[in-house]
Short mmCIF file of C-alpha atoms and ligand atoms in Angstrom, two decimals:
data_model
loop_
_atom_site.label_atom_id
_atom_site.label_comp_id
_atom_site.label_asym_id
_atom_site.label_seq_id
_atom_site.Cartn_x
_atom_site.Cartn_y
_atom_site.Cartn_z
CA MET A 1 105.49 198.98 33.75
CA GLY A 2 107.10 197.38 30.27
CA ASN A 3 107.85 193.78 29.60
CA ILE A 4 110.55 192.90 32.19
CA LEU A 5 111.01 189.54 29.20
CA GLU A 6 110.94 191.23 25.58
CA THR A 7 113.39 190.49 24.38
CA ASP A 8 114.57 191.49 20.29
CA LEU A 9 116.44 189.69 18.14
CA ALA A 10 117.78 191.83 15.07
CA GLY A 11 115.16 194.00 15.32
CA LEU A 12 112.35 191.72 15.55
CA LYS A 13 110.28 191.73 19.03
CA LEU A 14 109.56 188.58 21.41
CA ASP A 15 107.15 188.88 23.74
CA ASN A 16 109.76 186.49 26.47
CA PRO A 17 113.43 185.15 25.47
CA THR A 18 112.05 181.21 24.76
CA MET A 19 111.67 180.15 20.91
CA LEU A 20 110.26 176.55 19.71
CA ALA A 21 113.59 174.97 18.34
CA ALA A 22 113.21 173.51 14.85
CA GLY A 23 112.42 169.79 15.24
CA VAL A 24 109.48 167.77 15.91
CA LEU A 25 106.29 170.00 16.40
CA GLY A 26 106.49 172.50 13.59
CA LEU A 27 105.44 171.63 10.23
CA SER A 28 101.84 171.97 10.79
CA ARG A 29 100.15 176.05 11.90
CA LYS A 30 98.05 174.24 14.12
CA SER A 31 101.31 173.13 16.69
CA LEU A 32 102.37 176.25 15.86
CA MET A 33 100.03 177.57 17.02
CA ARG A 34 99.80 175.24 19.91
CA VAL A 35 103.34 176.53 21.04
CA GLY A 36 102.29 180.00 20.64
CA ASN A 37 99.40 179.81 23.03
CA ALA A 38 101.80 178.10 25.81
CA GLY A 39 103.88 180.88 25.75
CA ALA A 40 106.45 181.19 23.20
CA GLY A 41 107.96 184.60 22.36
CA ALA A 42 108.91 182.55 18.54
CA VAL A 43 108.51 179.65 16.78
CA VAL A 44 111.05 178.52 14.83
CA SER A 45 109.43 175.39 11.51
CA LYS A 46 111.80 171.79 10.58
CA SER A 47 113.83 172.39 8.77
CA LEU A 48 112.19 172.81 5.68
CA GLY A 49 114.16 172.34 1.56
CA ILE A 50 112.58 172.48 -1.76
CA GLU A 51 111.74 169.85 -2.25
CA PRO A 52 109.46 167.16 0.02
CA ARG A 53 111.83 165.20 1.30
CA HIS A 54 110.64 161.53 2.51
CA GLY A 55 113.30 161.29 5.83
CA TYR A 56 115.31 157.63 7.02
CA GLU A 57 113.07 154.57 7.53
CA ASN A 58 112.11 153.73 11.42
CA PRO A 59 113.93 153.87 14.15
CA THR A 60 115.36 157.92 13.86
CA LEU A 61 114.15 158.67 17.24
CA VAL A 62 115.94 157.15 20.69
CA GLN A 63 115.72 158.11 24.18
CA VAL A 64 118.82 157.67 26.14
CA GLU A 65 120.68 159.58 29.29
CA GLY A 66 120.04 162.77 29.70
CA GLY A 67 118.41 163.43 26.23
CA ILE A 68 117.27 161.92 22.89
CA LEU A 69 119.26 160.38 20.06
CA ASN A 70 117.26 161.15 16.85
CA ALA A 71 118.68 161.18 13.12
CA MET A 72 115.39 161.87 11.44
CA GLY A 73 117.07 162.75 7.24
CA LEU A 74 115.10 165.45 7.00
CA PRO A 75 111.86 164.38 6.25
CA ASN A 76 108.55 167.60 5.63
CA PRO A 77 106.84 168.60 2.74
CA GLY A 78 108.58 170.93 1.42
CA ILE A 79 108.92 175.13 2.22
CA ARG A 80 106.01 175.30 -0.83
CA THR A 81 103.66 172.46 0.14
CA PHE A 82 104.76 174.40 4.43
CA MET A 83 103.84 177.79 3.34
CA GLN A 84 100.56 177.03 2.18
CA GLU A 85 99.76 175.44 5.28
CA ILE A 86 100.46 178.67 7.90
CA ALA A 87 99.12 181.01 4.17
CA GLU A 88 95.74 181.04 6.64
CA SER A 89 96.13 182.88 8.78
CA ARG A 90 99.24 185.27 10.47
CA LEU A 91 101.07 183.06 13.95
CA ASN A 92 100.07 184.59 17.15
CA VAL A 93 104.18 184.78 17.64
CA PRO A 94 106.84 185.75 15.13
CA LEU A 95 107.23 182.77 12.67
CA ILE A 96 111.66 181.59 11.88
CA VAL A 97 111.64 179.06 9.13
CA SER A 98 114.45 176.87 8.77
CA LEU A 99 115.64 175.76 5.83
CA TYR A 100 118.44 173.32 4.43
CA ALA A 101 119.84 173.18 1.26
CA PHE A 102 122.41 172.01 -0.38
CA SER A 103 124.94 174.88 -2.21
CA PRO A 104 124.17 178.53 -1.37
CA ARG A 105 123.38 178.97 -4.52
CA GLU A 106 120.17 175.84 -3.62
CA PHE A 107 120.23 178.34 -0.09
CA ALA A 108 119.32 181.58 -2.04
CA THR A 109 116.55 180.18 -4.07
CA ALA A 110 115.30 177.87 -0.08
CA ALA A 111 115.85 181.38 1.39
CA HIS A 112 113.96 183.84 -1.23
CA LYS A 113 110.82 180.56 -1.16
CA ALA A 114 110.86 181.06 1.88
CA SER A 115 110.52 184.72 2.60
CA ALA A 116 108.40 185.49 -0.47
CA MET A 117 106.14 184.09 0.89
CA GLY A 118 106.07 185.86 4.52
CA VAL A 119 107.90 184.99 7.65
CA ASP A 120 109.64 187.10 10.19
CA GLY A 121 112.63 185.88 9.98
CA LEU A 122 114.95 183.06 8.50
CA GLU A 123 117.38 180.08 10.49
CA LEU A 124 119.50 178.28 7.71
CA ASN A 125 120.46 174.80 9.27
CA VAL A 126 123.72 174.29 8.17
CA SER A 127 124.57 171.83 11.22
CA CYS A 128 122.30 168.55 10.64
CA PRO A 129 124.36 165.97 12.60
CA HIS A 130 123.53 163.16 9.57
CA THR A 131 122.81 163.99 6.45
CA ILE A 132 124.43 163.87 3.30
CA GLY A 133 125.09 166.37 1.42
CA THR A 134 124.04 168.86 4.13
CA GLY A 135 124.36 169.88 7.00
CA GLN A 136 127.80 170.02 8.84
CA GLU A 137 128.45 168.53 6.36
CA ILE A 138 128.63 171.48 5.20
CA GLY A 139 128.15 173.44 7.51
CA ARG A 140 131.78 173.05 9.81
CA ASP A 141 134.02 175.00 6.99
CA PRO A 142 134.35 178.60 7.82
CA GLU A 143 134.54 179.34 3.35
CA ARG A 144 131.41 177.92 2.53
CA ILE A 145 129.38 179.30 5.57
CA LYS A 146 130.59 182.70 4.34
CA ASN A 147 129.19 181.85 0.71
CA ILE A 148 126.22 179.80 2.14
CA VAL A 149 124.76 183.33 4.37
CA GLU A 150 126.56 185.87 1.08
CA SER A 151 123.97 183.97 -1.44
CA ALA A 152 121.09 184.54 1.02
CA ARG A 153 121.37 187.71 2.40
CA LYS A 154 121.69 188.98 -1.18
CA VAL A 155 118.05 187.61 -1.91
CA VAL A 156 116.03 188.60 1.41
CA ASP A 157 115.22 191.50 4.49
CA VAL A 158 114.51 189.37 6.74
CA PRO A 159 116.13 189.22 9.59
CA LEU A 160 118.96 185.77 8.99
CA PHE A 161 119.47 183.63 11.61
CA VAL A 162 122.18 180.49 10.73
CA LYS A 163 122.75 177.59 13.54
CA LEU A 164 125.81 176.48 14.16
CA THR A 165 126.82 172.44 14.47
CA PRO A 166 129.25 171.81 17.66
CA ASN A 167 131.09 169.36 16.40
CA VAL A 168 134.20 170.83 15.14
CA THR A 169 137.05 171.87 17.27
CA ASP A 170 136.14 175.31 16.93
CA ILE A 171 132.45 177.00 16.52
CA VAL A 172 133.74 180.73 16.72
CA GLU A 173 134.97 180.55 13.64
CA LEU A 174 131.71 179.18 12.31
CA ALA A 175 130.05 181.98 14.13
CA GLU A 176 132.26 185.27 12.78
CA ALA A 177 132.13 183.75 9.54
CA ALA A 178 128.30 183.78 9.59
CA GLU A 179 128.49 187.42 10.78
CA ARG A 180 130.52 189.07 8.37
CA ALA A 181 128.91 187.66 5.29
CA GLY A 182 125.55 189.57 6.58
CA ALA A 183 123.95 186.72 9.03
CA ASP A 184 121.54 188.98 11.83
CA GLY A 185 121.60 185.96 14.74
CA ILE A 186 123.74 183.01 15.82
CA THR A 187 121.71 179.85 16.88
CA ALA A 188 124.28 177.62 18.18
CA ILE A 189 123.62 174.26 18.90
CA ASN A 190 122.62 172.09 16.77
CA THR A 191 122.89 168.05 17.70
CA VAL A 192 126.13 166.41 18.67
CA LYS A 193 126.69 163.64 16.52
CA ALA A 194 126.38 160.37 18.69
CA MET A 195 125.19 157.01 18.47
CA ALA A 196 123.76 154.09 20.71
CA ILE A 197 123.39 150.58 20.48
CA ASP A 198 121.43 147.40 21.45
CA ILE A 199 123.64 145.18 23.18
CA GLU A 200 121.69 141.80 22.51
CA THR A 201 121.56 142.64 19.02
CA SER A 202 125.18 144.46 18.56
CA LYS A 203 123.40 147.50 16.21
CA PRO A 204 123.17 150.40 15.87
CA ILE A 205 119.99 150.92 17.11
CA LEU A 206 118.90 153.95 15.18
CA SER A 207 118.44 153.49 10.96
CA ASN A 208 121.00 155.51 10.09
CA ARG A 209 123.66 154.37 12.49
CA ILE A 210 124.68 157.95 14.29
CA GLY A 211 121.98 160.70 14.26
CA GLY A 212 122.57 163.96 16.68
CA LEU A 213 121.76 163.35 20.79
CA SER A 214 119.73 166.23 22.17
CA GLY A 215 118.76 167.58 25.95
CA SER A 216 120.09 168.30 28.91
CA ALA A 217 123.11 165.76 28.81
CA ILE A 218 124.42 168.49 26.02
CA ARG A 219 123.11 171.77 27.72
CA PRO A 220 127.41 172.46 29.41
CA ILE A 221 129.23 172.01 25.90
CA ALA A 222 125.69 174.11 24.31
CA VAL A 223 126.45 177.20 26.88
CA ARG A 224 129.91 177.16 26.04
CA CYS A 225 129.70 177.29 22.75
CA VAL A 226 127.14 180.07 23.60
CA TYR A 227 129.90 181.64 25.94
CA GLU A 228 133.11 181.79 23.87
CA ILE A 229 130.65 182.84 20.82
CA TYR A 230 129.61 186.11 22.51
CA GLN A 231 133.22 186.79 23.43
CA ALA A 232 133.40 187.04 19.25
CA VAL A 233 130.82 189.16 17.45
CA LYS A 234 128.17 191.82 17.90
CA ILE A 235 125.16 190.05 16.26
CA PRO A 236 122.70 188.14 19.07
CA ILE A 237 122.82 184.85 20.32
CA ILE A 238 119.73 181.80 20.60
CA GLY A 239 120.45 179.38 23.50
CA CYS A 240 120.08 176.04 22.07
CA GLY A 241 120.19 172.66 23.90
CA GLY A 242 119.04 171.04 26.80
CA VAL A 243 116.28 173.68 27.83
CA ASP A 244 114.91 172.75 30.72
CA SER A 245 113.91 175.17 33.14
CA TRP A 246 114.48 178.40 33.21
CA GLN A 247 117.64 178.18 35.38
CA ALA A 248 118.84 176.41 32.04
CA ALA A 249 117.33 179.68 30.46
CA VAL A 250 119.35 181.74 32.06
CA GLN A 251 122.96 179.96 32.44
CA PHE A 252 122.01 180.64 28.39
CA ILE A 253 120.98 184.47 28.82
CA GLN A 254 124.17 185.13 31.07
CA ALA A 255 126.10 183.09 28.82
CA GLY A 256 125.45 185.40 25.59
CA ALA A 257 122.01 184.75 24.23
CA SER A 258 119.01 187.07 23.49
CA ALA A 259 116.70 183.81 23.97
CA VAL A 260 116.99 179.81 24.18
CA GLN A 261 114.78 177.26 22.12
CA ILE A 262 113.59 174.54 23.45
CA GLY A 263 113.09 170.77 22.12
CA THR A 264 113.96 168.11 23.84
CA ALA A 265 111.87 169.38 26.86
CA ILE A 266 108.63 169.30 25.27
CA ALA A 267 108.62 165.28 24.95
CA THR A 268 109.52 164.93 29.09
CA LYS A 269 107.71 167.79 30.36
CA GLY A 270 104.87 169.08 27.49
CA LEU A 271 104.06 173.28 25.91
CA SER A 272 103.65 174.07 30.10
CA ILE A 273 107.60 174.02 29.60
CA PHE A 274 107.29 177.53 28.38
CA ARG A 275 105.29 178.76 30.52
CA ASN A 276 107.45 177.38 33.37
CA VAL A 277 110.48 179.05 32.10
CA ASN A 278 109.29 182.58 31.71
CA GLU A 279 107.90 182.66 35.58
CA GLY A 280 110.75 181.42 36.31
CA VAL A 281 113.47 183.43 35.18
CA GLU A 282 110.78 186.48 35.95
CA GLY A 283 110.83 185.98 39.06
CA PHE A 284 114.51 185.36 38.80
CA LEU A 285 115.02 188.85 37.61
CA ASN A 286 112.50 190.36 39.58
CA ARG A 287 114.76 188.87 42.65
CA LYS A 288 118.22 190.43 41.16
CA GLY A 289 116.21 193.71 41.27
CA TYR A 290 116.39 193.85 37.11
CA GLY A 291 114.23 195.90 35.57
CA SER A 292 115.03 193.81 31.77
CA VAL A 293 116.22 190.46 30.86
CA LYS A 294 118.51 192.40 27.90
CA GLU A 295 120.73 192.87 31.65
CA ILE A 296 121.51 189.88 31.69
CA VAL A 297 122.26 188.65 28.37
CA GLY A 298 126.96 187.60 28.78
CA LEU A 299 126.15 189.18 33.27
CA SER A 300 128.49 186.07 32.95
CA HIS A 301 131.14 188.00 31.27
CA ARG A 302 131.28 191.25 33.43
CA SER A 303 131.56 189.02 37.11
C1 SIN B 401 116.38 165.53 11.09
O1 SIN B 401 115.51 165.80 10.55
O2 SIN B 401 117.67 164.21 11.31
C2 SIN B 401 117.29 166.22 11.89
C3 SIN B 401 117.57 167.36 11.70
C4 SIN B 401 118.82 168.17 12.23
O3 SIN B 401 119.65 167.15 13.58
O4 SIN B 401 118.99 169.60 11.43
#
């Protein structure tokens, strides 16, 4: 019998539908290997830029009810240094490199550099909710998304995913623009713009004041976004935002996701979350009599 959990993202074969979301664990070869060994079907790096970047001063992260609020400011060693770190030997699962940049031309340069060094896919971060000149500042406009994706598409052959922001009136028009411009898939969603205040000092807790909320608190928003995007595009969708159990993963898949990314839940549940989600999804498929996870992608649209 074949692997019931195997899924396909624009030609990229994953042994199972769980992926590491772009974030803190995605900067070293060792940690990415650990995530692969823990059962993830693919891993996504932390967002990388052409130049190294220091990020914001602490505090950059605070635990809040239902999740984590962060504003790190895209700290990273730069594409070249990261790729040298990874180049020692191939990872045990497909590697998708997340990229941010400040213009379509810079996205093309970053995409070309990363793909030339050998990656399995790229994820364009046009959705960080709090960084000047990049992220959602450029990713809230369908026309700018089109220009960014077209520029990157021209220079790379590897699967190109676009990670969208929920901090808009209509995420569907962003997904449609990405698809028209040649994206191979959509990642939905990045964090929800949010803040927390320390009432004793009356000050915002994060040094950047505003950050992005992740975790179970945003799951219903993310599921709704995946559901709406699925109705509008044909390219695969990767669900992201509050995947902390197999039940949450099944919700995303039934809404239309071909795979799900896990990030915040690692902080509370550890890396065993990947195996637990996979075992739970497999048990669900068996119990319901499905032969493949692909059969339930978008099922809620047909029920
Ligand atoms: C950060 O580095 O501040 C988070 C990146 C993101 O939200 O995309």
